[in-house]
Coordinates of C-alpha atoms and ligand atoms in Angstrom, one line a residue:
M231 CA 0.5 6.3 9.0
S232 CA 0.6 9.2 11.3
E233 CA 4.2 9.3 12.2
N234 CA 7.2 9.6 10.0
K235 CA 9.1 6.5 10.4
I236 CA 12.0 4.6 8.8
I237 CA 9.9 1.7 8.1
D238 CA 10.3 -1.5 6.1
E239 CA 6.6 -1.9 5.4
S240 CA 3.5 0.0 6.3
K241 CA 2.3 -2.8 8.6
Q242 CA 4.2 -5.7 9.9
G243 CA 3.1 -9.2 10.9
E244 CA -0.6 -8.4 11.5
V245 CA -2.8 -11.3 12.3
L246 CA -6.1 -11.3 10.5
L247 CA -9.4 -12.6 11.8
I248 CA -12.7 -13.5 10.2
A249 CA -16.1 -14.4 11.6
A250 CA -16.9 -18.1 11.7
P251 CA -18.6 -19.2 8.5
E252 CA -21.9 -21.2 8.5
N253 CA -20.4 -24.2 6.7
A254 CA -17.5 -24.4 9.3
N255 CA -15.3 -27.4 8.6
G256 CA -13.6 -27.2 12.0
K257 CA -10.3 -26.2 10.6
K258 CA -8.5 -23.2 11.9
L259 CA -6.4 -20.8 9.8
F260 CA -3.8 -18.4 11.2
L261 CA -3.2 -15.7 8.6
E262 CA -0.4 -13.2 9.1
S263 CA 0.4 -10.4 6.6
Y264 CA 3.4 -8.3 5.9
G265 CA 4.1 -5.5 3.3
C266 CA 2.0 -2.9 1.5
A267 CA -1.7 -2.3 1.4
M268 CA -2.0 -4.4 -1.7
N269 CA -0.8 -7.4 0.3
F270 CA -3.3 -6.7 3.1
S271 CA -6.0 -6.4 0.4
D272 CA -4.9 -9.7 -1.0
S273 CA -5.2 -11.3 2.4
E274 CA -8.9 -10.3 2.4
I275 CA -9.2 -12.3 -0.9
V276 CA -7.4 -15.3 0.6
A277 CA -9.7 -15.1 3.7
S278 CA -12.8 -15.0 1.4
I279 CA -11.7 -18.0 -0.6
L280 CA -10.9 -20.1 2.5
K281 CA -14.0 -18.9 4.4
D282 CA -16.1 -20.3 1.5
K283 CA -14.4 -23.6 2.2
G284 CA -15.4 -23.5 5.8
F285 CA -12.3 -22.3 7.5
T286 CA -12.4 -20.2 10.7
T287 CA -9.4 -18.0 11.8
T288 CA -7.5 -18.0 15.1
Q289 CA -5.2 -15.5 16.7
D290 CA -3.0 -18.2 18.3
F291 CA -0.9 -20.1 15.8
T292 CA -0.3 -23.0 18.2
E293 CA -3.9 -24.0 17.7
A294 CA -4.0 -23.6 13.9
D295 CA -4.4 -26.3 11.3
V296 CA -3.0 -24.1 8.6
I297 CA -0.6 -21.2 8.9
F298 CA -0.3 -18.7 6.0
V299 CA 2.2 -15.9 5.9
N300 CA 1.5 -13.3 3.2
T301 CA 5.0 -12.0 2.6
C302 CA 6.8 -8.9 1.2
A303 CA 10.1 -8.9 -0.8
I304 CA 10.6 -5.2 -1.2
R305 CA 13.7 -4.9 0.8
E306 CA 16.2 -7.4 2.4
G307 CA 15.0 -6.5 5.9
A308 CA 11.4 -7.4 5.0
E309 CA 12.4 -10.9 3.9
Q310 CA 14.6 -11.4 7.0
R311 CA 11.7 -10.7 9.3
V312 CA 9.6 -13.3 7.5
R313 CA 12.4 -15.9 7.7
K314 CA 12.7 -15.3 11.4
R315 CA 9.0 -15.7 11.8
L316 CA 9.0 -19.0 9.9
T317 CA 11.4 -20.5 12.5
D318 CA 8.6 -19.9 15.1
F319 CA 6.2 -21.9 12.9
K320 CA 8.8 -24.6 12.5
K321 CA 8.7 -25.2 16.2
A322 CA 4.8 -25.4 16.1
K323 CA 5.1 -27.9 13.3
K324 CA 7.4 -30.1 15.5
S325 CA 4.7 -30.4 18.2
N326 CA 1.9 -30.8 15.6
P327 CA 3.1 -32.8 12.6
D328 CA -0.2 -32.3 10.7
L329 CA 0.2 -28.5 10.8
I330 CA 0.4 -27.0 7.3
V331 CA 2.6 -23.9 6.8
G332 CA 2.3 -21.9 3.6
V333 CA 4.1 -18.9 2.2
L334 CA 2.0 -16.5 0.1
G335 CA 2.7 -13.3 -1.7
C336 CA 5.8 -11.6 -3.0
M337 CA 8.5 -13.6 -1.4
A338 CA 6.8 -16.8 -2.5
E339 CA 6.8 -15.5 -6.1
R340 CA 10.4 -14.3 -5.9
L341 CA 11.8 -17.6 -4.4
K342 CA 9.3 -20.1 -5.9
S343 CA 10.2 -23.7 -5.1
Q344 CA 13.6 -22.6 -3.8
F345 CA 11.6 -21.8 -0.7
L346 CA 10.8 -25.5 -0.1
E347 CA 14.5 -26.4 -0.2
E348 CA 15.6 -23.5 1.9
E349 CA 12.8 -23.6 4.5
K350 CA 12.3 -27.3 4.8
L351 CA 9.2 -27.2 6.9
V352 CA 7.2 -25.0 4.4
D353 CA 4.5 -27.1 2.7
I354 CA 2.8 -24.6 0.4
V355 CA 4.2 -21.8 -1.8
V356 CA 1.7 -19.6 -3.6
G357 CA 2.2 -16.5 -5.7
P358 CA -0.2 -13.5 -5.7
D359 CA -2.1 -14.5 -8.8
A360 CA -2.8 -18.1 -7.7
Y361 CA -5.0 -17.7 -4.6
R362 CA -8.0 -19.4 -6.3
S363 CA -6.0 -22.6 -6.2
L364 CA -5.4 -22.5 -2.4
P365 CA -8.1 -25.0 -1.5
Q366 CA -6.7 -27.6 -3.9
L367 CA -3.1 -26.8 -2.7
I368 CA -4.2 -27.4 0.9
E369 CA -5.6 -30.8 -0.1
I370 CA -2.4 -31.7 -1.8
A371 CA -0.4 -30.7 1.3
E372 CA -2.8 -32.6 3.6
S373 CA -1.9 -35.7 1.6
G374 CA 1.7 -35.2 2.5
Q375 CA 3.0 -33.6 -0.7
K376 CA 4.5 -30.2 -1.2
A377 CA 2.3 -27.8 -3.2
V378 CA 3.5 -24.9 -5.3
N379 CA 1.6 -22.5 -7.6
V380 CA 3.5 -19.4 -8.6
L381 CA 2.0 -18.8 -12.0
L382 CA 1.5 -15.1 -12.8
S383 CA -1.5 -14.2 -14.8
K384 CA -2.3 -11.7 -17.5
E385 CA -6.0 -11.5 -16.5
E386 CA -6.5 -12.3 -12.9
T387 CA -7.9 -9.4 -10.9
Y388 CA -10.1 -11.4 -8.4
A389 CA -12.9 -9.0 -9.6
D390 CA -15.7 -11.4 -8.7
I391 CA -14.4 -12.3 -5.2
A392 CA -16.0 -10.2 -2.4
P393 CA -13.1 -9.7 0.0
V394 CA -13.7 -10.5 3.7
R395 CA -12.9 -7.3 5.5
L396 CA -10.2 -8.2 8.0
D397 CA -9.0 -6.2 10.9
S398 CA -11.7 -3.8 10.1
N399 CA -13.0 -0.8 12.0
G400 CA -16.1 -1.0 9.8
V401 CA -15.3 2.5 8.5
S402 CA -12.5 2.3 5.9
A403 CA -11.7 -0.4 3.4
F404 CA -9.3 -1.0 0.5
I405 CA -10.4 -1.7 -3.0
S406 CA -7.8 -3.0 -5.5
I407 CA -8.1 -1.4 -8.9
T408 CA -5.0 -2.7 -10.7
R409 CA -2.6 -5.6 -10.1
G410 CA 1.0 -5.9 -11.1
C411 CA 3.3 -3.2 -12.5
D412 CA 4.7 -2.5 -15.9
N413 CA 7.2 0.2 -14.9
M414 CA 10.5 -1.5 -14.2
C415 CA 12.0 1.0 -11.8
S416 CA 15.5 -0.3 -11.7
F417 CA 15.6 -0.8 -7.9
C418 CA 12.2 -2.5 -7.6
V419 CA 11.3 -6.2 -7.3
V420 CA 7.5 -5.7 -7.6
P421 CA 7.3 -6.2 -11.4
F422 CA 8.9 -9.6 -10.8
T423 CA 6.7 -10.6 -7.9
R424 CA 3.4 -9.3 -9.1
G425 CA 3.7 -9.6 -12.8
R426 CA 2.3 -7.4 -15.5
E427 CA -0.2 -4.6 -14.9
R428 CA -3.9 -5.4 -15.3
S429 CA -6.8 -3.1 -14.6
R430 CA -10.0 -4.3 -13.0
N431 CA -13.5 -3.9 -14.5
P432 CA -14.7 -0.5 -13.3
E433 CA -18.3 -1.8 -12.7
T434 CA -17.0 -4.3 -10.2
I435 CA -15.1 -1.5 -8.4
V436 CA -18.1 0.8 -8.2
K437 CA -20.3 -2.0 -7.1
E438 CA -17.8 -2.9 -4.3
A439 CA -17.8 0.8 -3.2
Q440 CA -21.6 0.8 -3.2
D441 CA -21.8 -2.4 -1.2
L442 CA -19.3 -1.1 1.4
F443 CA -21.3 2.2 1.8
E444 CA -24.4 0.2 2.4
Q445 CA -22.7 -1.9 5.0
G446 CA -21.8 1.4 6.8
Y447 CA -18.3 2.0 5.5
R448 CA -17.5 5.7 5.0
E449 CA -14.1 5.6 3.3
V450 CA -12.5 3.6 0.5
T451 CA -8.9 3.6 -0.7
L452 CA -8.4 2.6 -4.3
L453 CA -5.2 0.6 -4.6
G454 CA -2.6 0.1 -7.3
Q455 CA 1.1 0.3 -7.7
N456 CA 0.5 3.1 -10.2
V457 CA -3.1 4.2 -10.1
D458 CA -2.7 6.8 -12.8
S459 CA -2.0 4.1 -15.4
Y460 CA -5.4 2.5 -14.7
L461 CA -7.1 1.9 -18.0
W462 CA -10.0 -0.4 -18.6
T463 CA -10.5 -1.4 -22.2
G464 CA -12.2 -4.7 -21.6
G465 CA -9.7 -6.7 -19.6
G466 CA -6.2 -8.3 -19.9
L467 CA -2.9 -6.6 -20.4
K468 CA -2.7 -3.0 -21.5
K469 CA -2.3 -2.8 -25.3
E470 CA 0.8 -1.0 -26.7
V471 CA -1.4 0.9 -29.1
I472 CA -4.9 1.9 -28.3
S473 CA -7.2 3.1 -31.2
E474 CA -9.2 6.2 -30.8
E475 CA -12.4 4.1 -30.9
E476 CA -11.1 2.0 -28.0
L477 CA -10.1 5.1 -26.0
K478 CA -13.5 6.6 -26.4
N479 CA -15.0 3.5 -24.7
A480 CA -12.3 3.1 -22.2
T481 CA -12.3 4.1 -18.5
T482 CA -9.3 6.2 -17.3
F483 CA -8.3 6.7 -13.7
A484 CA -9.8 10.2 -13.6
Q485 CA -13.1 8.7 -14.9
L486 CA -13.0 5.8 -12.4
L487 CA -12.3 8.2 -9.5
E488 CA -15.3 10.3 -10.5
K489 CA -17.5 7.2 -10.7
V490 CA -16.5 6.2 -7.2
A491 CA -16.8 9.8 -5.9
L492 CA -20.4 9.8 -7.1
V493 CA -21.3 6.6 -5.1
H494 CA -22.3 8.9 -2.2
P495 CA -21.1 12.3 -1.0
D496 CA -20.6 10.7 2.5
L497 CA -18.2 8.1 1.1
R498 CA -14.7 9.4 1.3
V499 CA -12.4 8.3 -1.5
R500 CA -8.6 8.0 -1.2
F501 CA -6.2 6.3 -3.6
S502 CA -2.6 5.1 -3.7
T503 CA 0.0 5.2 -5.3
S504 CA 0.2 8.1 -7.8
H505 CA 3.1 8.1 -10.2
P506 CA 4.8 11.4 -11.0
K507 CA 5.3 10.4 -14.7
D508 CA 1.6 9.5 -15.2
M509 CA -0.4 11.8 -12.9
T510 CA -2.5 14.0 -15.2
D511 CA -4.3 17.3 -14.5
D512 CA -7.6 15.4 -15.3
V513 CA -7.1 13.5 -12.1
L514 CA -6.3 16.7 -10.2
Y515 CA -9.5 18.4 -11.4
V516 CA -11.6 15.4 -10.2
I517 CA -10.0 15.6 -6.8
A518 CA -10.7 19.4 -6.7
K519 CA -14.3 19.0 -7.9
Y520 CA -15.6 16.5 -5.3
E521 CA -15.5 17.3 -1.6
N522 CA -15.5 13.6 -0.8
V523 CA -12.3 12.9 -2.7
C524 CA -9.6 13.4 -0.1
K525 CA -7.2 16.2 -0.6
Y526 CA -4.2 14.1 -0.2
I527 CA -1.8 12.7 -2.8
H528 CA 1.0 10.2 -2.2
L529 CA 3.5 11.1 -4.9
P530 CA 6.8 9.2 -4.3
V531 CA 9.8 11.1 -5.6
Q532 CA 12.5 8.5 -4.6
S533 CA 15.3 11.0 -5.4
G534 CA 15.6 14.8 -6.0
N535 CA 18.4 14.3 -8.5
S536 CA 17.7 13.9 -12.2
R537 CA 20.8 11.7 -12.9
I538 CA 19.7 9.3 -10.1
L539 CA 16.1 9.3 -11.3
E540 CA 17.3 8.4 -14.8
M541 CA 19.3 5.5 -13.3
M542 CA 16.3 4.5 -11.3
N543 CA 14.3 4.4 -14.6
R544 CA 11.5 6.5 -13.0
G545 CA 10.6 8.2 -16.2
Y546 CA 10.7 11.8 -14.9
S547 CA 13.3 14.5 -13.9
R548 CA 13.5 16.8 -10.9
E549 CA 12.0 19.5 -13.1
W550 CA 9.1 17.4 -14.2
Y551 CA 8.4 16.4 -10.6
I552 CA 8.4 20.1 -9.5
E553 CA 6.0 21.0 -12.3
R554 CA 3.6 18.2 -11.1
I555 CA 3.8 19.6 -7.5
N556 CA 3.1 23.1 -8.9
A557 CA 0.0 21.6 -10.8
I558 CA -1.3 20.1 -7.5
R559 CA -0.8 23.4 -5.7
R560 CA -2.5 25.3 -8.5
I561 CA -5.5 23.0 -8.9
I562 CA -6.0 21.8 -5.3
P563 CA -4.5 24.5 -3.1
D564 CA -5.3 22.7 0.2
C565 CA -3.9 19.3 -0.9
A566 CA -1.5 17.4 1.4
I567 CA 1.4 15.7 -0.4
S568 CA 3.5 12.8 0.8
T569 CA 6.4 10.9 -0.7
D570 CA 8.8 7.9 -0.6
T571 CA 12.5 8.4 -0.7
I572 CA 15.5 6.1 -1.2
T573 CA 18.9 7.2 0.0
G574 CA 22.2 5.7 -1.1
F575 CA 21.1 4.4 -4.5
C576 CA 24.0 3.1 -6.7
S577 CA 26.7 5.8 -7.2
E578 CA 24.7 8.5 -5.4
T579 CA 27.2 11.3 -4.5
E580 CA 26.9 13.7 -1.6
E581 CA 25.8 16.5 -3.9
E582 CA 23.1 14.3 -5.4
H583 CA 21.8 13.3 -1.9
K584 CA 21.6 17.1 -1.1
D585 CA 19.3 17.5 -4.1
T586 CA 16.9 15.2 -2.3
L587 CA 17.1 17.3 0.8
S588 CA 16.6 20.6 -1.2
L589 CA 13.6 19.2 -3.0
M590 CA 12.1 18.2 0.3
E591 CA 12.8 21.7 1.6
W592 CA 11.0 23.1 -1.4
V593 CA 7.9 20.8 -1.3
K594 CA 7.7 20.6 2.5
Y595 CA 6.0 17.2 2.4
D596 CA 3.3 16.4 5.0
F597 CA 4.5 12.9 5.4
A598 CA 7.2 10.5 4.0
Y599 CA 8.2 6.9 4.0
M600 CA 12.0 6.9 3.9
F601 CA 14.3 4.0 3.1
S602 CA 17.9 3.3 2.4
Y603 CA 18.7 1.4 -0.8
S604 CA 18.5 -2.4 -0.5
E605 CA 19.7 -4.3 -3.6
R606 CA 17.2 -6.9 -4.8
P607 CA 18.1 -9.9 -6.9
K608 CA 17.2 -9.9 -10.6
T609 CA 16.3 -6.2 -10.7
L610 CA 17.8 -3.9 -13.4
A611 CA 19.9 -2.1 -10.8
E612 CA 21.4 -5.4 -9.5
R613 CA 22.3 -6.4 -13.0
K614 CA 23.6 -3.0 -14.3
Y615 CA 25.0 -1.0 -11.3
K616 CA 27.2 -1.5 -8.3
D617 CA 25.6 -1.2 -4.9
D618 CA 28.6 1.0 -4.0
V619 CA 27.4 3.5 -1.3
A620 CA 28.7 2.3 2.0
E621 CA 26.1 1.1 4.5
E622 CA 27.0 3.7 7.1
V623 CA 26.8 6.5 4.4
K624 CA 23.3 5.2 3.3
K625 CA 22.2 5.2 7.0
R626 CA 23.6 8.7 7.7
R627 CA 21.9 10.1 4.6
L628 CA 18.7 8.4 5.6
Q629 CA 18.9 10.0 9.0
E630 CA 19.3 13.4 7.4
V631 CA 16.2 12.9 5.3
V632 CA 14.3 11.7 8.4
D633 CA 15.3 14.6 10.5
L634 CA 14.3 17.1 7.8
Q635 CA 10.9 15.4 7.3
Q636 CA 10.3 15.3 11.0
K637 CA 10.7 19.1 11.0
H638 CA 8.3 19.6 8.1
S639 CA 5.7 17.2 9.4
G640 CA 5.7 19.1 12.7
E641 CA 5.3 22.4 10.9
R642 CA 2.4 21.0 8.8
T643 CA 0.7 19.7 11.9
R644 CA 1.0 23.0 13.7
E645 CA -0.5 24.8 10.7
G646 CA -3.7 22.9 11.5
L647 CA -4.1 24.6 14.9
G648 CA -6.9 27.1 15.3
K649 CA -8.7 25.7 12.2
V650 CA -11.9 23.6 12.0
H651 CA -11.3 20.1 10.4
R652 CA -14.0 17.8 9.0
V653 CA -13.0 14.5 10.6
L654 CA -14.3 11.0 9.8
A655 CA -14.3 9.2 13.2
E656 CA -12.6 5.9 12.9
K657 CA -11.9 4.3 16.3
V658 CA -11.5 4.9 20.0
S659 CA -8.2 6.7 20.6
K660 CA -5.3 4.5 21.6
K661 CA -4.4 6.8 24.5
S662 CA -7.8 7.4 26.0
D663 CA -11.2 5.6 25.7
K664 CA -12.9 8.9 26.3
H665 CA -11.6 10.1 22.9
L666 CA -12.2 9.1 19.3
S667 CA -9.6 9.4 16.6
G668 CA -10.1 9.9 12.9
R669 CA -8.5 11.8 10.0
N670 CA -9.2 15.0 8.1
S671 CA -9.2 15.1 4.3
Q672 CA -5.5 15.7 4.3
N673 CA -4.9 12.4 6.1
L674 CA -3.8 14.0 9.4
T675 CA -4.9 12.2 12.6
V676 CA -7.3 14.3 14.7
V677 CA -8.4 13.3 18.3
F678 CA -11.5 14.7 20.0
P679 CA -13.8 13.9 22.9
R680 CA -15.9 10.8 22.3
E681 CA -19.2 12.1 23.8
N682 CA -22.0 10.3 21.9
Y683 CA -20.1 10.1 18.6
K684 CA -19.2 6.8 17.1
P685 CA -16.9 5.5 14.3
G686 CA -18.3 6.4 10.9
D687 CA -19.6 9.8 12.0
Y688 CA -18.4 13.0 10.4
V689 CA -17.5 15.6 13.0
N690 CA -16.2 19.2 12.8
V691 CA -13.3 19.6 15.2
L692 CA -11.5 22.8 16.1
A693 CA -7.9 21.9 16.7
T694 CA -6.6 23.4 19.9
E695 CA -3.5 21.4 20.7
C696 CA -1.1 19.1 18.8
T697 CA 1.7 16.6 19.1
S698 CA 4.2 16.2 16.2
A699 CA 1.7 14.3 14.0
T700 CA -1.7 14.5 15.7
L701 CA -4.2 17.4 16.2
I702 CA -6.3 17.4 19.3
G703 CA -9.4 19.5 19.5
V704 CA -13.0 20.1 20.5
V705 CA -16.2 19.4 18.5
V706 CA -17.9 22.4 17.0
K707 CA -21.5 22.1 15.9
Ligands
LIG269 N1 4.5 1.7 -6.7 C1 5.0 2.6 -5.8 C2 6.0 2.0 -4.8 C3 5.8 0.6 -4.2 S1 7.2 0.1 -3.3 C4 5.7 3.7 -6.5 O1 6.2 3.6 -7.6 O2 5.9 4.7 -5.9 C5 7.2 1.2 -1.9 C6 8.4 2.0 -1.8 O3 9.5 1.1 -1.4 C7 9.0 2.7 -3.0 O4 8.3 3.9 -3.3 C8 10.4 2.9 -2.7 O5 10.6 4.1 -2.0 C9 10.7 1.7 -1.7 N2 11.6 0.7 -2.3 C10 11.3 -0.1 -3.4 N3 12.3 -0.9 -3.7 C11 13.3 -0.5 -2.8 C12 14.7 -1.0 -2.6 N4 15.2 -1.9 -3.4 N5 15.4 -0.4 -1.6 C13 14.9 0.6 -0.9 N6 13.6 1.0 -1.0 C14 12.9 0.5 -2.0
LIG270 FE1 8.1 -0.7 -8.3 FE2 8.3 1.4 -9.9 FE3 6.3 -0.3 -10.1 FE4 6.4 1.3 -8.1 S1 6.2 2.0 -10.2 S2 5.9 -0.8 -8.0 S3 8.6 1.5 -7.7 S4 8.4 -0.7 -10.5
LIG271 FE1 6.1 -5.9 -0.6 FE2 4.9 -7.1 -2.6 FE3 3.8 -4.9 -1.6 S1 7.1 -6.7 -2.4 S2 5.6 -3.7 -0.9 S3 4.1 -6.8 -0.6 S4 3.8 -5.5 -3.7

């Protein structure tokens, strides 16, 4: 996440590996994931369920018995990439007729059994709330039938399943705190693919954080589509009306964040994603109060224009968003802020696009994920508005946003020069095995000489040089 990119997803097509289980059944699973952190976190649940059944993983899909692709449906491009990948697996299936290919995640939920008709060689289609049924579905597929479970749930949070940490540096881990989304932003497919919002029992969240700390992890990221709307009142869907009594016994996001912060001062806590309409000052005070809660907020704005925000059904205006940024600056002066933007949403004029640029100029984000609008079937925008901004205009506006963000990110990185940063070492640097790389509280990558340090150590680094998105420095004792 250290460079500003025009990206389709945060990670793409990553293959996930687990250690061989004791009850190995000799079957090999190839598990590839696309999309957001929630999807990667879900893959760890899938791996846990299948590991219990004796599966091992492989990095080579040609030697797999089962191939699962955990898919993303957020933009057209994301889906195209998966479809292309499925053609590779079709070839593998031709040389191994017993091979089972399954589609998991958001695309599975969006297309349901249509997937089996379109992609003839897919055997299993499973939505994000149905992973507990994977072992049975594999058995059905092994008997030669097609298997589909795309039921969305009002309760499922997989709270009792200990995720297998995949692709792990042993330092940072994701913890899901909510599933689904109740917001209905008009451009967004997530409420359709992930269903209604559910909060997870806070005790299981704190327990997971404690277990991770004991295993040597030093950073957890609490995940939800809108973490600020986390509310535990005993499980199930959020009630429309909550009595005062229920609220007294409930756990809010600010309270949950505090509980996780208290697990250990050496356990860093991050969270994503914050929603501008729901982010309260309570949360900001908890971030300010605890040194181990990272001073970094991802607060997607989408557009800097109030008419477009209204059409997007985001629930806030430009002015409201500015007020929230002011609150962050007031309560947590050293907080880094990042965003997501969409250019060329339905009917967006040149003036309205400039409002996004001027807002960016005012905030000076540390980092941004920037996209051009991609119309998604069944969403409110698809039904109500015309996707009428020409593709080349969308792309040109996106480039302007990217160029501006590049400048701001560079400035932000340079501001870190000459300062001492507390860095959590995460891994050996990609460019040199004599260096370690980690991040400071503000989520900026910092590289420093390895010496005798190892991933999981906290190190104070004086930044002496930088590239556009990375600080390079020396350790100070
Ligand atoms: N829950 C998060 C967003 C999850 S999706 C939030 O509300 O901020 C991640 C990002 O993808 C969104 O913030 C948005 O910028 C982008 N996105 C979602 N749907 C899109 C679409 N149809 N076209 C282009 N970008 C989209
Ligand atoms: Fe999509 Fe909006 Fe929910 Fe984010 S808050 S997942 S953009 S509907
Ligand atoms: Fe994609 Fe689903 Fe995440 S659509 S962005 S994988 S919630």
